Amino acid sequence: MSTTIDSTLNEKRTFTASSDFITKATVNAEKLAILRKAAAEDHEGFWGDLAKEHISWHKPFAALLNSNRAPHYSWYDDGELNVSYNCLDRHLSTRGDKTAIIFEGEPGDTTHITYSELHKNVCVFANALKNQGVKKGDRVIIYMPMIPEAVIAMQACARIGAIHSVVFGGFSAESLKDRIEDTAAKIVITADGGNRGGGVIDLKKAADAALDKGCASVEKVIVYQRTNTDVTMQTGRDIFWNDAIEGMPESCEPEWVNSEHPLFILYTSGSTGKPKGIQHSSGGYLLNSIVTMQWVFDIQDNDVFWCTADVGWITGHSYVAYGPLATGATMLMFEGAPTVPDAGRFWKVCQDHKVTIFYTAPTAIRALMKAGDDFPNAYNLSSLRLLGTVGEPINPEAWMWYHRTIGKEKCPIVDTWWQTETGAHMIAPIPGAMATKPGSCTLPLPGIAADIVDNDGNIIDEPNKGGFLVIKKPWPSMVRTVWGDDDRYQKTYWAEFDNKYYVAGDNVRKDEDGYFWIMGRTDDVLNVSGHRLGTMEIESALVAHPRVAEAAVVGRPHEVKGEAIFAYVVLREERPESGINEELTKELRSWVGEQIGAIAKPDDIRYADNLPKTRSGKIMRRLLKVIARGDEITQDTSTLENEAILDQLQGKS
Ligand code: WT7
């Protein structure tokens, strides 16, 4: 980590919400000033007051922040609560008949589920889990399509104090196996299949393949029938969801857990080969998901909130499975791809269900922008009042298209910076209280001490000077540890600046108004379509192929995906002439798909006799990045052991 970027981006436009939006907003400028002042005066007390206000505690807490085991922090750790109770039970008397979930499947089937129904379904399934032997603290893997049952499964785990780990349905059997084994999960909840991209994804088949490879901890597999495709059921191990819930009682006393009890583990990529299991708490996590629903999304009783993220990502945890329900909102869940049957699908869903708040990733915005304005213009988008983005920097051009063509210039856009590790939005606009700028995630939220430091850990005050994004004070929804690898937790997030700051791994600058502009990662992590992938992870997958001797993976800018995956491969056999071998490239791409998942397939593979290395054997990645972009090499290459290889890599020899 040693880059400092002086940014050249110079975006000056600012936008403010309409007076109508501001009048109705939960947080206006005056309220925001009060929040900021309270947070500045008493950081812990600020978060303590919010935790009292927004969470229904079974046993009230007295403790606020506990730093005794720094850099391990805990919050409210003498309090007891249940997250599912906070998402469901507490709404029953006031909103029992309100729609909690509007679901639309990819084939077009729709369902509405009220809070009372959802509560009942969660209780029934929680009892089924208990009946299958799941106890407080047990790990449960959820490998499901984007259907209400995925949320029901997560909520049911929360209800009985089981720790869920959701694995994105697009991950391969191999990835699933790694996560099952790392968590030593007792139960896997999956489905026969899910509808995606016009076809069916065979989840149970992948789960079977994972279980065939090991996974000795797994006792039971619960299978929801979504696509009614044929599945093989292993006697004694596998049970259909409908059979598992048969005769289960409709009420289930919540398991009251300590505020620090792990709610879930979610794997995310880092600098090394294996993804890390980010462990989140119950009380602190819940609090930030609630306050950000209110501050950033301005969630109100008559809203229809749609976050397009899959439950397999953190966004689908905080803004599908927990935040919307904890705030008693109506949310939409959509099973499919944005382009099925055509690129108008998202806009049709917005129209048909009168979506008011729409939250998606820049990659989706860019892809839909490319498809042309005829698609959005064919639908009535007048219900929309607020738009959001997450996952990667949004380029001003895509921001303006979103603003004009989707928001009709009347919807504020909240560009939300956060991470799997932060649990909830950290740097984001409060739309009724401040101006936005295209491409900036704006300012840190109240109580979030985000800042920028140089290589030595000194705060950078100078505007537009790039540095490392750090968080200077603990916040309730912060990562607690890396499951099974606490050392990695300390090294990855704290060691860089002697445990003083949480290090996010992003490069960022602040402009003259203090607005934050994210400029990319400082580590070997790629952001492909808003998803984090470790270059090492992809390299390990490539090297596992019998024909591959060595591999180096870098990112290259991509118009729609943000970053594309570029792999340099040294074979165990003769290098193909011209450095290209389409047949083998096809094979390696599908190999990586099997090892990790389709999102990790390299976009380009170039074959070489060797990789550019220093005399000590370190691969010079920055040179590989330059070549992948097709740029001329201007750096000094004299320290290379094999300078001549550069010509070959550039296709010059
Ligand atoms: C990384 C975290 C948080 C949910 C989705 C991704 C990048 C995230 C933004 C944004 C610029 C962003 C960062 C961050 N990122 N949001 N609004 N602007 N970059 O979660 O997989 O944990 O990835 O995504 O690089 O570190 P994740």
PDB file of C-alpha atoms and ligand atoms in Angstrom, residues 268 314-315 389-394 415-421 441 504 506 518 521 527 530-532, ligand 1:
ATOM      1  CA  THR A 268     -15.753 -11.191   0.833  1.00  0.00           C
ATOM      2  CA  ILE A 314     -23.955  -7.218   2.066  1.00  0.00           C
ATOM      3  CA  THR A 315     -26.308  -4.808   0.289  1.00  0.00           C
ATOM      4  CA  THR A 389     -26.246   3.773  -6.135  1.00  0.00           C
ATOM      5  CA  VAL A 390     -23.683   1.558  -4.466  1.00  0.00           C
ATOM      6  CA  GLY A 391     -20.700  -0.639  -5.099  1.00  0.00           C
ATOM      7  CA  GLU A 392     -18.277   1.424  -7.147  1.00  0.00           C
ATOM      8  CA  PRO A 393     -17.706   4.991  -8.206  1.00  0.00           C
ATOM      9  CA  ILE A 394     -20.378   6.209 -10.605  1.00  0.00           C
ATOM     10  CA  ASP A 415     -24.335   7.647  -3.894  1.00  0.00           C
ATOM     11  CA  THR A 416     -23.556   5.471  -0.871  1.00  0.00           C
ATOM     12  CA  TRP A 417     -20.027   4.433   0.024  1.00  0.00           C
ATOM     13  CA  TRP A 418     -19.693   1.485   2.364  1.00  0.00           C
ATOM     14  CA  GLN A 419     -18.347  -2.065   2.509  1.00  0.00           C
ATOM     15  CA  THR A 420     -19.182  -5.568   3.610  1.00  0.00           C
ATOM     16  CA  GLU A 421     -17.086  -4.753   6.675  1.00  0.00           C
ATOM     17  CA  CYS A 441     -20.486   9.973  -2.278  1.00  0.00           C
ATOM     18  CA  ALA A 504     -10.876   0.623   4.347  1.00  0.00           C
ATOM     19  CA  ASP A 506      -9.827   2.593  -0.733  1.00  0.00           C
ATOM     20  CA  ILE A 518     -13.513   7.488  -4.155  1.00  0.00           C
ATOM     21  CA  ARG A 521      -8.788   0.268  -4.187  1.00  0.00           C
ATOM     22  CA  ASN A 527     -14.361  -4.246  -8.526  1.00  0.00           C
ATOM     23  CA  GLY A 530     -19.806  -3.737  -8.215  1.00  0.00           C
ATOM     24  CA  HIS A 531     -18.524  -7.056  -6.873  1.00  0.00           C
ATOM     25  CA  ARG A 532     -15.291  -7.487  -5.076  1.00  0.00           C
TER      26      ARG A 532
HETATM   27  C1  WT7 B   1     -15.903  -1.667  -1.913  1.00  0.00           C
HETATM   28  C2  WT7 B   1     -16.688  -2.517  -0.966  1.00  0.00           C
HETATM   29  C3  WT7 B   1     -21.149  -1.842   0.050  1.00  0.00           C
HETATM   30  C4  WT7 B   1     -21.925  -2.686  -0.769  1.00  0.00           C
HETATM   31  C5  WT7 B   1     -21.401  -3.065  -2.096  1.00  0.00           C
HETATM   32  C6  WT7 B   1     -19.951  -3.418  -2.189  1.00  0.00           C
HETATM   33  C7  WT7 B   1     -16.390   0.066  -3.398  1.00  0.00           C
HETATM   34  C8  WT7 B   1     -18.682   0.674  -2.552  1.00  0.00           C
HETATM   35  C9  WT7 B   1     -18.935   2.661  -3.373  1.00  0.00           C
HETATM   36  C10 WT7 B   1     -19.323   3.965  -3.808  1.00  0.00           C
HETATM   37  C11 WT7 B   1     -17.224   4.181  -4.821  1.00  0.00           C
HETATM   38  C12 WT7 B   1     -17.657   2.194  -3.742  1.00  0.00           C
HETATM   39  C13 WT7 B   1     -15.235   0.458  -2.530  1.00  0.00           C
HETATM   40  C14 WT7 B   1     -15.415  -0.389  -1.295  1.00  0.00           C
HETATM   41  N1  WT7 B   1     -17.542   0.948  -3.214  1.00  0.00           N
HETATM   42  N2  WT7 B   1     -19.532   1.697  -2.648  1.00  0.00           N
HETATM   43  N3  WT7 B   1     -20.525   4.480  -3.522  1.00  0.00           N
HETATM   44  N4  WT7 B   1     -18.419   4.681  -4.519  1.00  0.00           N
HETATM   45  N5  WT7 B   1     -16.807   2.948  -4.468  1.00  0.00           N
HETATM   46  O1  WT7 B   1     -19.460  -3.984  -1.015  1.00  0.00           O
HETATM   47  O2  WT7 B   1     -18.133  -5.889  -1.916  1.00  0.00           O
HETATM   48  O3  WT7 B   1     -17.724  -5.008   0.394  1.00  0.00           O
HETATM   49  O4  WT7 B   1     -17.042  -3.704  -1.632  1.00  0.00           O
HETATM   50  O5  WT7 B   1     -16.736  -1.263  -2.996  1.00  0.00           O
HETATM   51  O6  WT7 B   1     -14.040   0.142  -3.182  1.00  0.00           O
HETATM   52  O7  WT7 B   1     -14.245  -0.591  -0.566  1.00  0.00           O
HETATM   53  P1  WT7 B   1     -18.086  -4.728  -1.010  1.00  0.00           P
END
